[in-house]
Amino acid sequence: MVNIIPKLRHVKGYYGQVETSVTTLSDSSSSINDDKKSVNVDEDDGDDLSQDPSMFNDSITVTTETGKDVTLITNRSYELRNENGRNRFRKFFDEFEYRLNAKDKVSRFTNFSFFKFLYPSRITNTRAETTLMFKLDILVGLYFLMLCWSKSVDLNNYTSAYISGMKEDLGFKGNDYIYTSSITGVGAIIFQIPFMYILPRYPAHYVLPFMDLGWTWFTFACYRANSLAEFRGYRFICNSFGGAYYPVSQYILGSWYGPDELSSRVFLFFCGQLLGGVTSGLLQGKIYGSLNMVRGLAGWRWMFLIDAIAISLPTCILGFFLIPGTPEQCYSLFLTDEEIKIARARARRFAIVNPTSKLPKFFSWSNWKKLFFSPFFWILCVFDTVSWNNMTAFSGSYSLWLKSLDKYSVVKMNNLSSIPAALGFAYVAICALGSDFFRCKWAFIFFSNMMNAISCAILIKWDVSSSAKWFAFMTTYFSVAASPCLWSIINDFLRFDPQLKAMTWIAIYSFSQSTYSWIPTLTWKTTESPKFRTGYIASLIFTLIYAFWSFVVLFFYKRNEKNHSIDNGIILYNDDPENKKEIPFYVEKYLEQREDGFYYLKEVSKEN
């Protein structure tokens, strides 16, 4: 009988691992460390058959004269790069200068093909890797698209239901609309904090479907709400179950894809959010027109029923079977052993450290010190916070403006409310695919925010022509277009430590989301509808900060990548007499140059 229950795949090693180990050598200026430094770890719950990439036996760790450990691995190309004559101003904007070496930085312009565009970072160039990438796009990319779509349909359904009779049925008054949105968001913030511990330790194909089941049940419960207080209670618990699906999904995506592949896959995830914005209005319009007062239920109540049973529940079931885990702890029913090894080789080549069964103790002071005393944490906190609060697209202002015109039917309003989200597909595609194609995320973050700034400026003015106002509303989704670039940068920053990655993702996301729970209550007051002047001014300020903060992030990102340049296959030196930095001794001693001009680790029998 075929086993249909996902279990941990006991696959050892990675693709291309050699049987012989390299020698352990030392001299007066260097040493090779065989033993790992001791680390305080959680109790092991079984044999660590997946292995930590840093523990593979075909690598050596060289301690340089400065005391820094440098790890060299087999099957890895190293570029020897002279920094003499480097143009600092021009190179500042080269985001991937230290992220990929010349061999890995495959040009997408030479012999351009759609396949090369989608998969530029193939390591083995084998049919097995091609199959792996297609499978990942289906298992990971399309599943998260469906998951995000189901969540987005429900979140957008709140606005659709509000303008479709829920306001009158439940007695919304004054600022109750925005207060309800903020109160229910608090649940997500509180209940996602435990995922700092859960993320790297428990299989996502158990965790996410369980959380999704809770979301489904309380979405279903919303149809029977008979008062505003009861509705708020259901939405609070519903959002509590859905609080972690953003960081969990990004955590998993960042474990499988390379730095110039990730934004395109986050785009798939984000397509689900946009698709939810489109289909929510269309579905609500269709349901209101055909099911309103059928069996005594208002049209907006039918939407919550259909949302739970026909949309959320199927994604919950699919998640259990489709979510593959990570390359080091894989539970997939659909990947072969060879494909898992290839995925590990890719992660190793991209310097992505994924969780294993041995992790630092969660409550260790060193973990929290690395979190809160790292400048990266605060830089990324600001980055994510401004991205949350510049989002005019999700303010509901467009739908409320349509309602204020008092010339469209409920069905027509719901259909029109889908247009900005539909256009959002193009905006997000331009930024996500463009940032991967040109390997330049910061430029598309800046571009999208400038477009959103124009939209906000028009709506602040308000007394403009009808065509100008329609243009402004139709471009509000530029406020979210840069999100795939943002999340890809965060993933790349945090790829070296799986425990710190989980803690930082949740901490950043919780802090940013918490600001989104109270700032809109001050800036997007329902009583200011439909002009929302305060809201657009606030969004303009956050948008401009977001745009120019991208240069701050770029500076620290490049500094971080330069510090890890050896992990990215780049060995730096400088033969300028004034800033002389000699070629490291280990290049000649442990590496050999091959016909392609790059250096590779010598394979030497290990000495006992």
Coordinates of C-alpha atoms in Angstrom, one line a residue:
M1 CA 0.0 0.0 0.0
V2 CA 1.3 3.4 -1.0
N3 CA 2.0 5.6 2.0
I4 CA 0.1 8.9 1.7
I5 CA 1.1 10.4 5.1
P6 CA 4.0 12.8 4.8
K7 CA 6.9 11.7 7.0
L8 CA 10.5 12.9 7.5
R9 CA 12.6 11.7 4.6
H10 CA 15.8 10.1 5.8
V11 CA 18.1 11.2 3.0
K12 CA 21.8 11.7 3.8
G13 CA 24.1 14.3 2.2
Y14 CA 23.6 16.4 -0.9
Y15 CA 24.2 16.2 -4.6
G16 CA 27.9 16.1 -5.6
Q17 CA 29.2 15.1 -2.1
V18 CA 32.4 13.3 -2.5
E19 CA 33.5 10.2 -0.4
T20 CA 37.0 11.3 0.3
S21 CA 37.7 14.1 2.7
V22 CA 40.2 16.9 2.4
T23 CA 43.3 17.0 4.6
T24 CA 43.5 18.6 7.9
L25 CA 46.6 20.9 7.8
S26 CA 48.1 23.6 9.9
D27 CA 51.0 25.9 9.8
S28 CA 52.2 28.9 11.8
S29 CA 49.7 31.2 10.2
S30 CA 46.7 29.0 9.9
S31 CA 44.8 26.0 11.2
I32 CA 42.1 23.7 10.0
N33 CA 39.4 23.0 12.5
D34 CA 37.9 19.5 12.4
D35 CA 35.7 19.8 15.4
K36 CA 32.8 22.1 15.6
K37 CA 32.7 24.6 18.4
S38 CA 30.5 23.4 21.2
V39 CA 27.0 24.9 21.1
N40 CA 24.2 24.8 23.6
V41 CA 21.4 22.9 21.8
D42 CA 17.9 21.6 22.4
E43 CA 17.4 18.0 23.1
D44 CA 17.8 15.9 20.0
D45 CA 14.6 14.0 19.1
G46 CA 16.2 11.5 16.9
D47 CA 19.1 10.9 14.5
D48 CA 20.0 13.9 12.6
L49 CA 20.0 12.2 9.2
S50 CA 19.6 15.3 7.2
Q51 CA 22.9 16.8 8.4
D52 CA 23.9 20.4 8.9
P53 CA 25.6 21.8 5.8
S54 CA 28.4 23.2 8.0
M55 CA 29.2 19.6 9.1
F56 CA 29.8 18.0 5.7
N57 CA 33.2 16.2 5.7
D58 CA 34.3 17.6 2.3
S59 CA 34.9 21.1 3.6
I60 CA 37.6 22.7 5.6
T61 CA 37.6 25.6 8.0
V62 CA 40.7 27.8 7.7
T63 CA 41.6 30.1 10.6
T64 CA 43.3 33.2 9.1
E65 CA 45.8 35.5 10.6
T66 CA 43.1 37.8 11.8
G67 CA 41.4 35.0 13.7
K68 CA 38.4 34.7 11.3
D69 CA 37.2 31.3 10.3
V70 CA 36.8 30.8 6.5
T71 CA 35.1 27.6 5.3
L72 CA 36.0 26.2 1.9
I73 CA 33.8 23.5 0.3
T74 CA 34.2 21.2 -2.7
N75 CA 32.1 21.5 -5.8
R76 CA 32.2 25.3 -5.3
S77 CA 33.7 27.8 -7.7
Y78 CA 35.6 30.7 -6.1
E79 CA 36.3 34.0 -7.9
L80 CA 39.5 35.8 -7.0
R81 CA 38.5 39.5 -7.3
N82 CA 40.9 42.5 -7.2
E83 CA 39.1 45.5 -5.7
N84 CA 41.7 48.0 -7.0
G85 CA 40.0 50.6 -9.2
R86 CA 36.6 49.8 -7.9
N87 CA 34.2 52.8 -8.6
R88 CA 32.5 53.2 -5.2
F89 CA 29.6 55.4 -6.4
R90 CA 28.6 53.2 -9.4
K91 CA 29.2 49.9 -7.5
F92 CA 27.1 51.1 -4.6
F93 CA 24.0 50.5 -6.7
D94 CA 25.2 47.0 -7.8
E95 CA 23.1 45.1 -5.3
F96 CA 24.5 41.6 -6.2
E97 CA 28.2 42.8 -6.3
Y98 CA 29.1 40.5 -3.4
R99 CA 26.1 38.2 -3.5
L100 CA 27.0 36.0 -6.5
N101 CA 30.4 35.4 -8.1
A102 CA 30.9 35.8 -11.8
K103 CA 30.3 32.1 -12.5
D104 CA 27.0 32.0 -10.6
K105 CA 25.8 35.4 -11.9
V106 CA 24.5 34.0 -15.1
S107 CA 23.5 36.7 -17.6
R108 CA 19.9 36.7 -18.5
F109 CA 20.5 38.7 -21.6
T110 CA 22.8 36.3 -23.4
N111 CA 20.9 33.6 -25.2
F112 CA 17.7 34.7 -23.4
S113 CA 15.1 32.1 -22.9
F114 CA 12.0 32.0 -20.7
F115 CA 13.5 29.0 -18.9
K116 CA 16.7 30.8 -18.1
F117 CA 14.6 33.7 -16.8
L118 CA 12.7 31.5 -14.4
Y119 CA 15.7 29.3 -13.3
P120 CA 18.9 31.3 -13.7
S121 CA 20.7 29.7 -10.8
R122 CA 20.7 26.0 -11.7
I123 CA 23.7 24.3 -10.1
T124 CA 23.9 20.9 -11.7
N125 CA 22.2 21.6 -15.1
T126 CA 20.7 18.2 -14.9
R127 CA 17.2 17.0 -15.8
A128 CA 16.6 16.1 -12.2
E129 CA 17.2 19.7 -11.1
T130 CA 14.9 21.0 -13.9
T131 CA 12.2 18.6 -12.6
L132 CA 12.9 19.7 -9.0
M133 CA 12.4 23.4 -9.9
F134 CA 9.1 22.7 -11.7
K135 CA 7.9 20.6 -8.7
L136 CA 8.9 23.3 -6.2
D137 CA 7.0 26.0 -8.2
I138 CA 3.9 23.8 -8.1
L139 CA 4.2 22.4 -4.5
V140 CA 5.5 25.6 -2.8
G141 CA 4.7 28.5 -5.2
L142 CA 1.2 27.6 -6.3
Y143 CA 0.2 26.2 -2.9
F144 CA 1.1 29.5 -1.2
L145 CA -0.7 31.3 -4.0
M146 CA -3.9 29.3 -3.1
L147 CA -3.3 29.8 0.7
C148 CA -2.8 33.6 0.3
W149 CA -5.8 33.8 -2.0
S150 CA -8.1 32.1 0.5
K151 CA -7.0 34.4 3.3
S152 CA -7.2 37.5 1.1
V153 CA -10.7 36.6 -0.1
D154 CA -11.8 36.6 3.5
L155 CA -10.0 39.7 4.5
N156 CA -11.3 41.6 1.5
N157 CA -14.7 40.1 2.1
Y158 CA -14.9 42.3 5.3
T159 CA -15.0 45.4 3.1
S160 CA -17.3 43.8 0.5
A161 CA -19.7 42.7 3.2
Y162 CA -19.6 46.1 4.8
I163 CA -20.9 47.9 1.7
S164 CA -23.3 45.0 0.9
G165 CA -25.6 45.3 3.9
M166 CA -23.5 44.2 6.9
K167 CA -23.1 47.8 8.1
E168 CA -26.9 48.2 8.5
D169 CA -27.6 44.6 9.7
L170 CA -25.0 44.7 12.6
G171 CA -25.4 48.4 13.4
F172 CA -22.0 49.8 12.4
K173 CA -21.7 53.5 13.4
G174 CA -19.0 56.2 13.2
N175 CA -15.6 54.6 13.2
D176 CA -16.7 51.1 13.9
Y177 CA -15.5 49.9 10.5
I178 CA -11.8 50.8 11.1
Y179 CA -12.0 50.0 14.8
T180 CA -13.2 46.5 14.0
S181 CA -10.4 46.0 11.5
S182 CA -7.8 47.1 14.1
I183 CA -9.2 45.0 17.0
T184 CA -9.3 41.8 15.0
G185 CA -5.7 42.4 13.8
V186 CA -4.5 42.3 17.4
G187 CA -5.3 38.6 17.6
A188 CA -2.9 37.9 14.8
I189 CA -0.1 39.8 16.5
I190 CA -0.5 38.0 19.8
F191 CA -0.7 34.5 18.5
Q192 CA 2.1 34.6 16.0
I193 CA 4.7 35.3 18.7
P194 CA 5.0 31.5 19.7
F195 CA 6.1 30.8 16.1
M196 CA 9.5 32.2 17.1
Y197 CA 10.0 28.8 18.7
I198 CA 7.7 26.7 16.5
L199 CA 9.0 27.7 13.0
P200 CA 12.3 25.9 12.9
R201 CA 11.3 23.0 15.2
Y202 CA 7.9 21.7 14.0
P203 CA 6.9 20.5 10.5
A204 CA 5.0 23.2 8.6
H205 CA 2.7 20.7 6.9
Y206 CA 1.3 20.0 10.4
V207 CA 1.4 23.6 11.8
L208 CA -0.1 25.6 8.9
P209 CA -3.0 23.2 8.1
F210 CA -3.9 23.2 11.8
M211 CA -3.9 27.0 11.9
D212 CA -5.8 27.1 8.7
L213 CA -8.5 24.8 10.1
G214 CA -9.1 27.3 13.0
W215 CA -9.3 30.1 10.5
T216 CA -11.8 28.1 8.4
W217 CA -14.1 27.4 11.4
F218 CA -14.3 31.0 12.6
T219 CA -14.7 32.3 9.1
F220 CA -17.7 30.0 8.9
A221 CA -18.9 31.3 12.3
C222 CA -19.0 34.9 11.0
Y223 CA -22.1 34.1 8.9
R224 CA -24.2 33.7 12.1
A225 CA -23.1 37.0 13.9
N226 CA -26.1 38.9 15.1
S227 CA -24.3 41.9 16.7
L228 CA -21.2 43.9 16.1
A229 CA -19.6 42.5 19.3
E230 CA -20.2 38.9 18.3
F231 CA -18.8 39.6 14.8
R232 CA -15.7 41.2 16.3
G233 CA -15.2 38.2 18.6
Y234 CA -15.3 35.7 15.6
R235 CA -12.9 37.9 13.6
F236 CA -10.5 38.3 16.5
I237 CA -10.1 34.5 16.9
C238 CA -10.1 33.9 13.1
N239 CA -7.2 36.3 12.7
S240 CA -5.4 34.7 15.6
F241 CA -5.3 31.4 13.7
G242 CA -4.1 33.2 10.5
G243 CA -1.4 35.4 12.1
A244 CA 1.6 33.3 11.2
Y245 CA 1.0 32.2 7.6
Y246 CA 2.9 35.2 6.2
P247 CA 6.2 34.6 8.1
V248 CA 5.9 30.8 7.8
S249 CA 5.4 30.9 4.1
Q250 CA 8.3 33.3 3.6
Y251 CA 10.5 31.2 5.9
I252 CA 9.8 28.1 3.7
L253 CA 10.2 30.0 0.4
G254 CA 13.6 31.3 1.5
S255 CA 14.8 27.8 2.2
W256 CA 14.4 26.5 -1.4
Y257 CA 15.1 29.4 -3.8
G258 CA 18.2 31.4 -4.8
P259 CA 18.5 35.1 -4.3
D260 CA 17.7 35.9 -7.9
E261 CA 14.7 33.4 -8.0
L262 CA 13.0 34.4 -4.7
S263 CA 11.1 37.6 -5.7
S264 CA 9.5 35.8 -8.6
R265 CA 8.2 33.1 -6.2
V266 CA 7.0 35.6 -3.6
F267 CA 5.2 37.1 -6.6
L268 CA 3.2 33.9 -6.9
F269 CA 2.4 34.2 -3.2
F270 CA 1.4 37.8 -3.6
C271 CA -0.7 37.0 -6.6
G272 CA -3.0 35.1 -4.2
Q273 CA -3.5 38.3 -2.2
L274 CA -4.3 40.2 -5.3
L275 CA -6.5 37.5 -6.6
G276 CA -8.4 37.6 -3.4
G277 CA -9.0 41.3 -3.9
V278 CA -10.4 40.7 -7.3
T279 CA -12.5 37.6 -6.6
S280 CA -13.9 38.9 -3.3
G281 CA -15.7 41.8 -4.9
L282 CA -16.8 39.7 -7.9
L283 CA -18.0 36.8 -5.7
Q284 CA -19.8 39.2 -3.3
G285 CA -21.5 40.9 -6.3
K286 CA -22.6 37.5 -7.8
I287 CA -23.7 36.1 -4.4
Y288 CA -25.6 39.2 -3.5
G289 CA -27.4 39.2 -6.8
S290 CA -28.3 35.5 -6.7
L291 CA -28.5 34.4 -3.0
N292 CA -29.5 37.5 -1.1
M293 CA -32.3 36.5 1.3
V294 CA -32.3 32.9 0.0
R295 CA -33.4 30.8 3.1
G296 CA -33.6 34.0 5.0
L297 CA -29.9 34.8 4.8
A298 CA -28.5 38.1 3.6
G299 CA -26.0 38.0 0.7
W300 CA -23.1 39.0 2.9
R301 CA -23.7 36.0 5.2
W302 CA -23.7 33.6 2.3
M303 CA -20.2 34.9 1.3
F304 CA -18.7 33.9 4.7
L305 CA -20.3 30.4 4.4
I306 CA -19.0 29.9 0.9
D307 CA -15.6 31.4 1.8
A308 CA -15.1 28.9 4.7
I309 CA -16.5 25.7 3.0
A310 CA -15.5 26.1 -0.6
I311 CA -12.3 28.1 -0.3
S312 CA -10.5 27.8 3.0
L313 CA -11.2 24.2 3.9
P314 CA -9.8 22.7 0.6
T315 CA -6.5 24.7 1.0
C316 CA -6.3 23.4 4.6
I317 CA -6.4 19.8 3.4
L318 CA -4.0 20.4 0.5
G319 CA -1.4 22.0 2.7
F320 CA -1.0 18.8 4.7
F321 CA 0.1 16.9 1.5
L322 CA 1.9 19.7 -0.4
I323 CA 4.0 21.6 2.0
P324 CA 7.5 20.0 1.7
G325 CA 9.2 21.4 4.8
T326 CA 12.8 22.5 4.1
P327 CA 15.7 20.7 2.2
E328 CA 17.3 19.6 5.4
Q329 CA 14.1 18.3 7.0
C330 CA 12.0 17.3 4.0
Y331 CA 8.6 15.6 4.3
S332 CA 7.5 15.7 0.7
L333 CA 5.7 12.8 -0.9
F334 CA 6.6 14.1 -4.4
L335 CA 10.4 14.8 -4.3
T336 CA 12.9 12.0 -5.0
D337 CA 16.0 11.4 -2.9
E338 CA 18.2 12.8 -5.7
E339 CA 16.0 16.0 -5.9
I340 CA 16.3 16.5 -2.1
K341 CA 20.1 16.2 -2.4
I342 CA 20.1 18.7 -5.3
A343 CA 18.0 21.1 -3.2
R344 CA 20.5 20.9 -0.4
A345 CA 23.4 21.5 -2.8
R346 CA 21.6 24.6 -4.1
A347 CA 21.1 25.9 -0.5
R348 CA 24.7 25.2 0.3
R349 CA 25.8 27.1 -2.9
F350 CA 23.6 30.1 -1.9
A351 CA 24.9 30.0 1.7
I352 CA 21.4 29.3 3.0
V353 CA 21.5 27.5 6.4
N354 CA 18.3 25.6 7.0
P355 CA 17.1 24.2 10.3
T356 CA 18.2 20.7 11.5
S357 CA 17.3 18.7 14.6
K358 CA 20.1 20.5 16.5
L359 CA 19.3 24.2 17.3
P360 CA 20.5 26.6 19.9
K361 CA 18.3 26.7 23.0
F362 CA 15.5 29.1 22.4
F363 CA 15.8 31.0 25.7
S364 CA 19.6 31.3 25.5
W365 CA 20.6 34.9 26.1
S366 CA 23.0 34.7 23.1
N367 CA 19.9 34.3 20.8
W368 CA 18.1 37.3 22.1
K369 CA 21.3 39.4 22.2
K370 CA 21.9 38.6 18.5
L371 CA 18.3 39.6 17.8
F372 CA 18.0 42.9 19.6
F373 CA 21.6 44.1 19.4
S374 CA 21.9 43.6 15.7
P375 CA 21.5 46.8 13.6
F376 CA 20.0 44.6 10.9
F377 CA 16.9 43.9 13.1
W378 CA 16.1 47.6 13.6
I379 CA 16.8 48.5 10.0
L380 CA 14.5 45.8 8.8
C381 CA 11.9 46.8 11.4
V382 CA 11.7 50.3 10.0
F383 CA 11.7 48.9 6.4
D384 CA 8.8 46.5 7.1
T385 CA 6.8 49.0 9.2
V386 CA 6.7 51.7 6.6
S387 CA 5.7 49.1 4.0
W388 CA 2.7 48.2 6.1
N389 CA 1.6 51.8 6.7
N390 CA 1.9 53.1 3.1
M391 CA -0.8 50.7 1.8
T392 CA -3.6 52.9 0.5
A393 CA -4.7 49.8 -1.4
F394 CA -6.1 48.1 1.7
S395 CA -7.6 51.1 3.3
G396 CA -11.1 50.5 1.8
S397 CA -11.1 54.2 0.6
Y398 CA -11.8 53.3 -3.0
S399 CA -14.9 51.2 -2.2
L400 CA -16.2 53.8 0.3
W401 CA -15.7 56.5 -2.4
L402 CA -17.8 54.4 -4.8
K403 CA -20.5 54.1 -2.2
S404 CA -20.4 57.8 -1.6
L405 CA -21.2 58.6 -5.2
D406 CA -24.6 57.0 -4.7
K407 CA -25.0 56.1 -8.4
Y408 CA -24.0 52.4 -8.5
S409 CA -26.0 49.4 -7.4
V410 CA -24.5 47.0 -4.8
V411 CA -23.5 44.5 -7.6
K412 CA -21.9 47.2 -9.7
M413 CA -19.9 48.6 -6.7
N414 CA -18.6 45.1 -5.9
N415 CA -17.6 44.6 -9.6
L416 CA -15.9 48.0 -9.8
S417 CA -14.0 47.4 -6.5
S418 CA -12.1 44.6 -8.2
I419 CA -10.4 46.8 -10.8
P420 CA -7.5 48.2 -8.7
A421 CA -6.6 44.7 -7.5
A422 CA -6.7 43.4 -11.0
L423 CA -4.3 46.1 -12.1
G424 CA -2.2 45.3 -9.1
F425 CA -1.2 42.0 -10.8
A426 CA 0.7 44.0 -13.4
Y427 CA 2.3 46.3 -10.9
V428 CA 3.5 43.5 -8.6
A429 CA 4.7 41.5 -11.7
I430 CA 6.8 44.4 -12.9
C431 CA 8.5 44.8 -9.6
A432 CA 8.9 41.2 -8.6
L433 CA 10.0 39.8 -12.0
G434 CA 12.0 42.9 -12.8
S435 CA 13.9 42.8 -9.6
D436 CA 14.9 39.2 -10.2
F437 CA 15.7 39.7 -13.9
F438 CA 18.0 42.8 -13.3
R439 CA 19.1 41.6 -9.8
C440 CA 18.2 45.0 -8.4
K441 CA 15.4 45.0 -5.8
W442 CA 16.1 48.4 -4.4
A443 CA 15.4 50.1 -7.8
F444 CA 11.9 48.6 -8.0
I445 CA 11.1 49.4 -4.4
F446 CA 12.0 53.0 -5.2
F447 CA 10.0 53.1 -8.4
S448 CA 6.8 51.6 -6.9
N449 CA 6.9 54.0 -4.0
M450 CA 7.3 57.0 -6.3
M451 CA 4.2 55.9 -8.2
N452 CA 2.3 55.5 -5.0
A453 CA 3.5 59.0 -3.9
I454 CA 1.9 60.4 -7.1
S455 CA -1.3 58.6 -6.3
C456 CA -1.4 59.9 -2.7
A457 CA -0.6 63.5 -3.8
I458 CA -3.6 63.5 -6.2
L459 CA -5.9 62.2 -3.5
I460 CA -4.7 64.7 -1.0
K461 CA -5.5 67.5 -3.4
W462 CA -8.9 65.7 -4.0
D463 CA -10.5 68.7 -5.9
V464 CA -9.2 67.4 -9.3
S465 CA -10.8 66.1 -12.4
S466 CA -12.7 62.9 -12.4
S467 CA -10.1 61.2 -14.7
A468 CA -7.3 62.2 -12.4
K469 CA -9.1 60.8 -9.4
W470 CA -9.8 57.5 -11.2
F471 CA -6.1 57.4 -12.2
A472 CA -5.1 57.8 -8.5
F473 CA -7.4 55.1 -7.3
M474 CA -6.3 52.8 -10.1
T475 CA -2.6 53.1 -9.1
T476 CA -3.1 52.6 -5.3
Y477 CA -1.8 49.0 -5.7
F478 CA 1.7 50.4 -6.3
S479 CA 1.7 50.7 -2.6
V480 CA 2.0 46.9 -2.3
A481 CA 3.9 46.2 -5.5
A482 CA 7.3 46.2 -3.8
S483 CA 6.4 43.7 -1.1
P484 CA 8.0 40.7 -2.9
C485 CA 11.3 42.6 -3.1
L486 CA 11.1 43.6 0.5
W487 CA 10.4 40.0 1.7
S488 CA 13.2 38.6 -0.5
I489 CA 15.7 41.1 1.0
I490 CA 14.7 40.1 4.5
N491 CA 15.1 36.4 3.7
D492 CA 18.5 37.0 2.3
F493 CA 19.6 39.0 5.3
L494 CA 18.6 36.2 7.7
R495 CA 19.7 33.1 5.8
F496 CA 22.8 32.3 7.9
D497 CA 21.0 31.3 11.2
P498 CA 17.6 29.4 11.1
Q499 CA 16.8 30.1 14.7
L500 CA 17.6 33.8 14.5
K501 CA 15.7 33.9 11.1
A502 CA 12.5 32.6 12.8
M503 CA 12.8 35.0 15.7
T504 CA 13.6 38.0 13.5
W505 CA 10.8 37.3 11.0
I506 CA 8.2 37.0 13.7
A507 CA 9.5 40.0 15.7
I508 CA 9.6 42.2 12.6
Y509 CA 6.3 41.1 11.4
S510 CA 4.7 41.5 14.9
F511 CA 6.1 44.9 15.4
S512 CA 5.0 46.1 11.9
Q513 CA 1.6 44.6 12.2
S514 CA 1.1 46.1 15.6
T515 CA 1.6 49.6 14.2
Y516 CA -0.9 48.8 11.5
S517 CA -3.5 48.1 14.3
W518 CA -3.4 51.6 15.7
I519 CA -2.1 54.0 13.1
P520 CA -5.1 53.5 10.8
T521 CA -7.4 54.3 13.7
L522 CA -5.8 57.8 13.8
T523 CA -5.3 58.3 10.0
W524 CA -8.1 56.5 8.3
K525 CA -11.1 57.4 10.4
T526 CA -14.4 56.3 8.8
T527 CA -16.0 59.6 9.6
E528 CA -13.5 61.3 7.1
S529 CA -14.9 59.2 4.3
P530 CA -14.6 59.5 1.4
K531 CA -11.8 62.1 1.3
F532 CA -9.5 60.6 4.0
R533 CA -7.1 63.5 3.7
T534 CA -5.3 62.5 6.9
G535 CA -4.9 59.0 5.7
Y536 CA -3.4 60.0 2.3
I537 CA -1.0 62.4 4.0
A538 CA 0.2 59.7 6.3
S539 CA 0.5 57.2 3.5
L540 CA 2.6 59.8 1.5
I541 CA 5.0 60.3 4.4
F542 CA 5.4 56.5 4.9
T543 CA 5.8 56.1 1.1
L544 CA 8.7 58.6 0.9
I545 CA 10.4 57.1 3.9
Y546 CA 10.0 53.6 2.4
A547 CA 11.5 54.8 -0.9
F548 CA 14.6 56.5 0.6
W549 CA 15.1 53.9 3.3
S550 CA 15.8 51.4 0.6
F551 CA 19.2 53.1 0.2
V552 CA 19.9 52.5 3.9
V553 CA 19.0 48.9 3.5
L554 CA 21.1 48.6 0.4
F555 CA 24.1 49.9 2.2
F556 CA 23.8 47.4 5.1
Y557 CA 22.9 44.6 2.8
K558 CA 26.0 45.0 0.7
R559 CA 28.2 45.4 3.8
N560 CA 26.7 42.1 5.1
E561 CA 27.3 40.3 1.8
K562 CA 30.9 41.6 1.7
N563 CA 31.5 40.2 5.1
H564 CA 30.2 36.9 3.8
S565 CA 31.8 37.1 0.4
I566 CA 33.7 33.9 0.8
D567 CA 30.4 32.1 1.5
N568 CA 29.2 33.5 -1.8
G569 CA 32.3 32.2 -3.7
I570 CA 34.1 35.6 -3.8
I571 CA 37.7 36.0 -2.5
L572 CA 38.7 39.6 -2.2
Y573 CA 42.1 41.3 -2.4
N574 CA 43.5 44.7 -3.4
D575 CA 46.9 45.3 -5.0
D576 CA 46.6 49.1 -4.6
P577 CA 49.8 50.1 -2.7
E578 CA 47.9 52.5 -0.5
N579 CA 45.1 50.0 0.4
K580 CA 47.0 46.8 0.0
K581 CA 45.2 43.7 0.9
E582 CA 47.1 40.6 -0.2
I583 CA 45.7 37.5 -1.7
P584 CA 44.8 35.2 1.2
F585 CA 47.3 32.4 1.8
Y586 CA 44.7 29.7 1.5
V587 CA 44.1 30.4 -2.2
E588 CA 47.5 29.0 -3.1
K589 CA 47.6 26.4 -0.4
Y590 CA 44.2 24.8 -0.6
L591 CA 42.6 25.9 -3.9
E592 CA 43.5 25.2 -7.6
Q593 CA 42.6 27.2 -10.7
R594 CA 40.9 25.3 -13.4
E595 CA 40.3 25.9 -17.1
D596 CA 37.2 28.1 -16.5
G597 CA 39.4 30.6 -14.6
F598 CA 37.8 29.9 -11.2
Y599 CA 39.3 28.3 -8.2
Y600 CA 38.2 25.0 -6.5
L601 CA 39.1 23.2 -3.4
K602 CA 41.8 20.6 -3.9
E603 CA 40.8 17.0 -3.1
V604 CA 43.3 15.5 -0.8
S605 CA 43.1 12.3 1.2
K606 CA 42.5 12.9 4.9
E607 CA 45.4 12.3 7.2
N608 CA 44.6 10.4 10.4

